[in-house]
Short mmCIF file of C-alpha atoms in Angstrom, two decimals:
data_model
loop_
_atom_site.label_atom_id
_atom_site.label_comp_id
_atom_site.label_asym_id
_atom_site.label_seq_id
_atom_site.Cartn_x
_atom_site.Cartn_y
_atom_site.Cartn_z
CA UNK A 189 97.94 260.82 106.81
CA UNK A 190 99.37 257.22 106.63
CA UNK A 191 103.02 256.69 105.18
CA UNK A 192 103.08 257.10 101.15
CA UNK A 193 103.89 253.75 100.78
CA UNK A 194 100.31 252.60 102.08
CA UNK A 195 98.15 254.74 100.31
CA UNK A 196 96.89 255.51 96.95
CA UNK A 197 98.43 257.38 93.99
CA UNK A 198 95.06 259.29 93.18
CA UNK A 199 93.64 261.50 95.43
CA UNK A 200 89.89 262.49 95.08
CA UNK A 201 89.15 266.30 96.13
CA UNK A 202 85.40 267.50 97.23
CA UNK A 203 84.26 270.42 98.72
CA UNK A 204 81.82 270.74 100.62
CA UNK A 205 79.73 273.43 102.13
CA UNK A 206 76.34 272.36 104.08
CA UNK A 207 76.73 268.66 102.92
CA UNK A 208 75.35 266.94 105.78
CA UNK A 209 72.89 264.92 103.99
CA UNK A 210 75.57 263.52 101.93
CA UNK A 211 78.89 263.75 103.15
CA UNK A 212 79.35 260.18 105.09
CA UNK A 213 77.24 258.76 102.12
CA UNK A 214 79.89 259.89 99.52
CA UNK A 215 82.96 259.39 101.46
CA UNK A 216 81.40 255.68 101.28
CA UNK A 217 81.01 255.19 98.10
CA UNK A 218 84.53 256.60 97.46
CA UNK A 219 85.98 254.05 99.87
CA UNK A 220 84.46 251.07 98.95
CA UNK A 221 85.21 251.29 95.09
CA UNK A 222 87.70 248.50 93.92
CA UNK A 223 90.52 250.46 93.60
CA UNK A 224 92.00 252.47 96.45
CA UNK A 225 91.26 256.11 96.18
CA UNK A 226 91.92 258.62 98.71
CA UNK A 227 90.02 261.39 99.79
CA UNK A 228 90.00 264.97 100.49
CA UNK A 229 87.45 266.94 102.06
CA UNK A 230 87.46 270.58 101.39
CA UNK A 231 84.97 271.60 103.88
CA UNK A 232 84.36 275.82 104.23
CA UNK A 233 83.17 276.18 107.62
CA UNK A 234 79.53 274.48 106.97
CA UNK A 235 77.12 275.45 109.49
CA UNK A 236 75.06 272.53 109.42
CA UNK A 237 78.10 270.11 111.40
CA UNK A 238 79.40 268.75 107.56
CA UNK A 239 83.09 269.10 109.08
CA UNK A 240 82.11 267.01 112.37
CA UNK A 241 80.64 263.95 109.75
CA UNK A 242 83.76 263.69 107.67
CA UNK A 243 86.06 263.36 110.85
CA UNK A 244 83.68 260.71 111.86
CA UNK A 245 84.73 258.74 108.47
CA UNK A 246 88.25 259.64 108.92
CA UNK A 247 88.25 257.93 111.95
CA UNK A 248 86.40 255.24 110.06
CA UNK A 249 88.73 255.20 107.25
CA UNK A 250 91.99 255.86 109.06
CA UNK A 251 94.78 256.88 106.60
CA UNK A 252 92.33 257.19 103.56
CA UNK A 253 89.94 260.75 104.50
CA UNK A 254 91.77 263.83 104.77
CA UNK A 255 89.35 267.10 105.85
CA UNK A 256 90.95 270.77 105.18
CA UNK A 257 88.76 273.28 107.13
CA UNK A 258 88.62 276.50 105.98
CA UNK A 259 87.60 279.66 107.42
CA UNK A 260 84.62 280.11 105.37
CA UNK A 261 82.88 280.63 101.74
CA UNK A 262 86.19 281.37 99.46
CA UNK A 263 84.73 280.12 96.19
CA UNK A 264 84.71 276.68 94.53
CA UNK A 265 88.09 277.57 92.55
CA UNK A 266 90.67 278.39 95.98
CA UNK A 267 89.36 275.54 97.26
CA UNK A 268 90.33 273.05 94.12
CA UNK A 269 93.41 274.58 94.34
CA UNK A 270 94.37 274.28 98.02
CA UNK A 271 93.40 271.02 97.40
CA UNK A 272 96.02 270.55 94.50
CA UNK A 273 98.55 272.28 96.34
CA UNK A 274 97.99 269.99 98.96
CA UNK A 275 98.31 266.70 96.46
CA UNK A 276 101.20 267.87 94.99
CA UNK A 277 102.87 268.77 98.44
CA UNK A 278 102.11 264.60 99.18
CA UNK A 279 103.16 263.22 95.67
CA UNK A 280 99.57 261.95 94.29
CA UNK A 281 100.17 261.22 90.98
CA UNK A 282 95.98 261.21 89.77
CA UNK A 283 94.19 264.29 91.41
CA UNK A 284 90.56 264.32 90.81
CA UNK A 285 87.86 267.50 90.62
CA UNK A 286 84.86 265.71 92.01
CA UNK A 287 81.03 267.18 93.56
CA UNK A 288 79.97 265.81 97.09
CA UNK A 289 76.01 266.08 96.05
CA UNK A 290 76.06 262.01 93.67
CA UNK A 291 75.70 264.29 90.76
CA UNK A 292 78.88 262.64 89.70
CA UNK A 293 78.56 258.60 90.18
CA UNK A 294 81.83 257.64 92.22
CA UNK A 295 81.59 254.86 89.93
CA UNK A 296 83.18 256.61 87.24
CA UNK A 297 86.55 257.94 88.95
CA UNK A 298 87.43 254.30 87.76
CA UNK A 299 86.60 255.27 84.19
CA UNK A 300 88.87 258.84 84.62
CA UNK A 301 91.35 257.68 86.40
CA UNK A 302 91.79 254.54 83.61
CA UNK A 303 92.47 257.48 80.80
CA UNK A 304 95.23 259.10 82.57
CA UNK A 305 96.49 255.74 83.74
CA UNK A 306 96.67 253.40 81.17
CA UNK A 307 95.52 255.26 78.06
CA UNK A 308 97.69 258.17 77.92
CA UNK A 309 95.33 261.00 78.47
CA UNK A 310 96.84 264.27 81.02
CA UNK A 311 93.70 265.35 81.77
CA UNK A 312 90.30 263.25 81.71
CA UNK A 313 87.05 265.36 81.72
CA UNK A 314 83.98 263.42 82.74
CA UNK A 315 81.75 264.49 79.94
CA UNK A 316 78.04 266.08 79.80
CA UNK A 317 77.46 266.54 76.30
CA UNK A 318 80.71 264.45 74.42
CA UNK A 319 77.74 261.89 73.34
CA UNK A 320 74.85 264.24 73.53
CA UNK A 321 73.07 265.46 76.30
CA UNK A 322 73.41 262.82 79.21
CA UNK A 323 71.88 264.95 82.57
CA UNK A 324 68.99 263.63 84.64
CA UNK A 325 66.35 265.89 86.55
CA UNK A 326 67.29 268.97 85.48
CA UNK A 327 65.38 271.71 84.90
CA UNK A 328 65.14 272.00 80.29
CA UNK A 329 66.08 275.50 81.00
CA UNK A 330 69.39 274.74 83.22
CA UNK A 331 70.00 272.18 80.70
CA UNK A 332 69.66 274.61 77.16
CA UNK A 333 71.91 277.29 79.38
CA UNK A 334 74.79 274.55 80.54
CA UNK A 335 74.47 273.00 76.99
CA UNK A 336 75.18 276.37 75.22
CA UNK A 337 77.63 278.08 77.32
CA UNK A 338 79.67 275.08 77.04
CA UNK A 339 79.24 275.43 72.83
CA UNK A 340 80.05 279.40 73.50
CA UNK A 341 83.36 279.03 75.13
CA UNK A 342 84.22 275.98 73.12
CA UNK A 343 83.65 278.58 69.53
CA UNK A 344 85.53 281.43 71.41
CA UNK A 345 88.77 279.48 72.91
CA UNK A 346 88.79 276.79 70.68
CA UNK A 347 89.35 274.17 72.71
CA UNK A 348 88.14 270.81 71.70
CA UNK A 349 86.08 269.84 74.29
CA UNK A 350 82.48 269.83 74.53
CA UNK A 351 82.24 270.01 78.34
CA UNK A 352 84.08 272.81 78.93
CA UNK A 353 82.63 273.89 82.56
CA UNK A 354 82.68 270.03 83.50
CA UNK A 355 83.33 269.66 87.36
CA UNK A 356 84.77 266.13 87.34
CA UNK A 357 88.04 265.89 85.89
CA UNK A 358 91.09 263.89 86.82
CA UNK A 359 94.29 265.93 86.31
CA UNK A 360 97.68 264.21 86.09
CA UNK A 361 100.17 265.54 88.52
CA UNK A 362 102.98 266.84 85.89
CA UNK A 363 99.61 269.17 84.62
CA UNK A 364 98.99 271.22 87.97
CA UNK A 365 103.20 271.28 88.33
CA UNK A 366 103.52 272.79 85.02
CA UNK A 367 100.64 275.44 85.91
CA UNK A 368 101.14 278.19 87.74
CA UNK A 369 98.28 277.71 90.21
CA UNK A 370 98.59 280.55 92.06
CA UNK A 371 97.96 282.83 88.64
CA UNK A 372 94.34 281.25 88.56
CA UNK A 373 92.13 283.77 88.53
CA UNK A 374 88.64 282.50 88.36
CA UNK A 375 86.91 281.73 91.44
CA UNK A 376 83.53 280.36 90.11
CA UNK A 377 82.38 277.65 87.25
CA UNK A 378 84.69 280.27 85.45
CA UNK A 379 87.40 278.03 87.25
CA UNK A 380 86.85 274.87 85.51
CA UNK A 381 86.71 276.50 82.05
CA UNK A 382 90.33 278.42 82.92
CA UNK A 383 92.15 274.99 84.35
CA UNK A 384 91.04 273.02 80.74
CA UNK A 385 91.88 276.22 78.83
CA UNK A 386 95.72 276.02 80.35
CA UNK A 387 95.95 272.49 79.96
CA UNK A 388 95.35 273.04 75.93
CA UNK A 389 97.71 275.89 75.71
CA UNK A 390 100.06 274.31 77.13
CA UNK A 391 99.47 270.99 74.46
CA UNK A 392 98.51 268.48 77.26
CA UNK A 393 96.47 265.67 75.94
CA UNK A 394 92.51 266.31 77.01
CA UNK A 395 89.97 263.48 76.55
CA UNK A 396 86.27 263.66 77.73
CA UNK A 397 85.14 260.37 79.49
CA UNK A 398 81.24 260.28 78.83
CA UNK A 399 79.35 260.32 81.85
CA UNK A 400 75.57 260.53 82.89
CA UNK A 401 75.21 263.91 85.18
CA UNK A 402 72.28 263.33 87.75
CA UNK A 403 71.36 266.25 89.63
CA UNK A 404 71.28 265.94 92.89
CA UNK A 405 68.66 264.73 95.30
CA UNK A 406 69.50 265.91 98.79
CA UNK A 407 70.84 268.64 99.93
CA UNK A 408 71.01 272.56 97.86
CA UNK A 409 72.90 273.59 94.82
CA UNK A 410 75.06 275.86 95.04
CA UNK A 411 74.85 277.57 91.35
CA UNK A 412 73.91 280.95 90.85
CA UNK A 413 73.41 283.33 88.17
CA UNK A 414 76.55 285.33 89.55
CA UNK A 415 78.46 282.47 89.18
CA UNK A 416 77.27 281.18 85.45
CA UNK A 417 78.12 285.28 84.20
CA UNK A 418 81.59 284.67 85.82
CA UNK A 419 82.05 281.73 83.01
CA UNK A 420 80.24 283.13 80.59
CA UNK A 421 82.33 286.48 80.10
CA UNK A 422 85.51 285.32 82.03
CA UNK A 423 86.29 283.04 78.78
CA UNK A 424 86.37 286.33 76.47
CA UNK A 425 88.69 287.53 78.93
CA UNK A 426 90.97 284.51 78.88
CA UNK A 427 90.89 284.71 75.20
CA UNK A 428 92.07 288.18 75.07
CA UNK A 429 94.97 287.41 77.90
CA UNK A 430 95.97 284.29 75.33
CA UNK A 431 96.26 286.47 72.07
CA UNK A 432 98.15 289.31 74.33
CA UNK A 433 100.63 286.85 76.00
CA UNK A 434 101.35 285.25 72.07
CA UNK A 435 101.86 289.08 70.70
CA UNK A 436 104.18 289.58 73.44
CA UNK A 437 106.50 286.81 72.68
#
């Protein structure tokens, strides 16, 4: 890692498992925005060489690419928050949530990282449905289920945000300190909905950045049904823990 007074205050977190058709190609993009950003690969012991292409653009981008390997599959959530811990540990101020596939347009980290920067916001989603339904090339169905299940946990927590499983999200630094990561229990898309959920209980300032979602071209998705039941009944369950913990007190 170079010395914190060369490199950026916002770090830019993305797994990765079996990336390989898009891994350098990200990392890229990342790098030549017009802003410094660094980078942090989460990579979970991809089969198909992913780890071997990022150290390739660490060595390209000396100072700027970090990888994490880990031992294998341990679920989208540990990894995000290895990768906080690991932020934190190096004194990023801007951590950002971000997918290695282009179904999130680097572009936009300017856009997120501008509302926790300069316009107050603690946490910046980068928003779905916040101006109607803005994804490209998926499936109606995928679309109706993401759509809804975003509604459903938004009428059950009542959180205002109308992305709530929304994977690209910049988190200010004083957020993760004042959570206590390692009580995180959601592993899954379950995950995302938890970390916003905190946030709002604990009265940080959420705004949702509108974004167009594009799904992604190469490579394979990693959803599952598994992992869409996780969000949809871990957010009663978080509910329930919230009205507990405010009886308690």
């Amino acid at each position: 890692m170079s010395d914190k007074n060369e490199r950026s205050d916002s770090l830019v977190i993305i797994p990765m498992y079996n990336e390989r058709e898009n891994a350098k190609a990200i990392i890229k993009a990342v790098m030549e925005l017009p802003r410094r950003f660094d980078v942090l690969v989460i990579d979970d012991n991809s089969p198909d060489g992913t780890a071997k292409l990022v150290r390739e653009s660490m060595e390209e981008y000396p100072g700027r690419v970090d990888l994490m390997e880990r031992a294998g599959k341990l679920g989208l959530g540990t990894a995000y928050i290895a990768g906080f811990k690991w932020a934190l540990e190096r004194g990023y101020d801007f951590i950002i949530e971000m997918d290695a596939d282009f179904s999130h347009d680097p572009k936009d980290l300017l856009r997120l990282y501008d509302a926790c920067a300069n316009q107050g916001a603690d946490v910046a989603v980068g928003s779905r449905y916040v101006t109607g339904v803005n994804v490209v090339n998926w499936p109606m169905g995928r679309v109706l289920m993401s759509y809804y299940a975003s509604a459903y946990v938004r009428v059950i927590t009542r959180m205002p945000i109308h992305d709530t499983t929304a994977g690209f999200v910049c988190w200010t630094a004083k957020v993760l300190r004042a959570m206590d990561l390692d009580a995180v229990k959601f592993k899954g898309y379950a995950f995302q909905i938890e970390m916003k959920f905190t946030a709002h209980q604990l009265g940080f300032k959420i705004v949702e950045v509108p974004i167009v979602f594009v799904n992604r071209v190469l490579g394979t998705s990693k959803m599952s049904s598994g992992i869409f039941g996780e969000a949809v009944f871990g957010v009663i369950q978080l509910k329930l823990n919230s009205l507990f913990k405010k009886k308690k007190k």
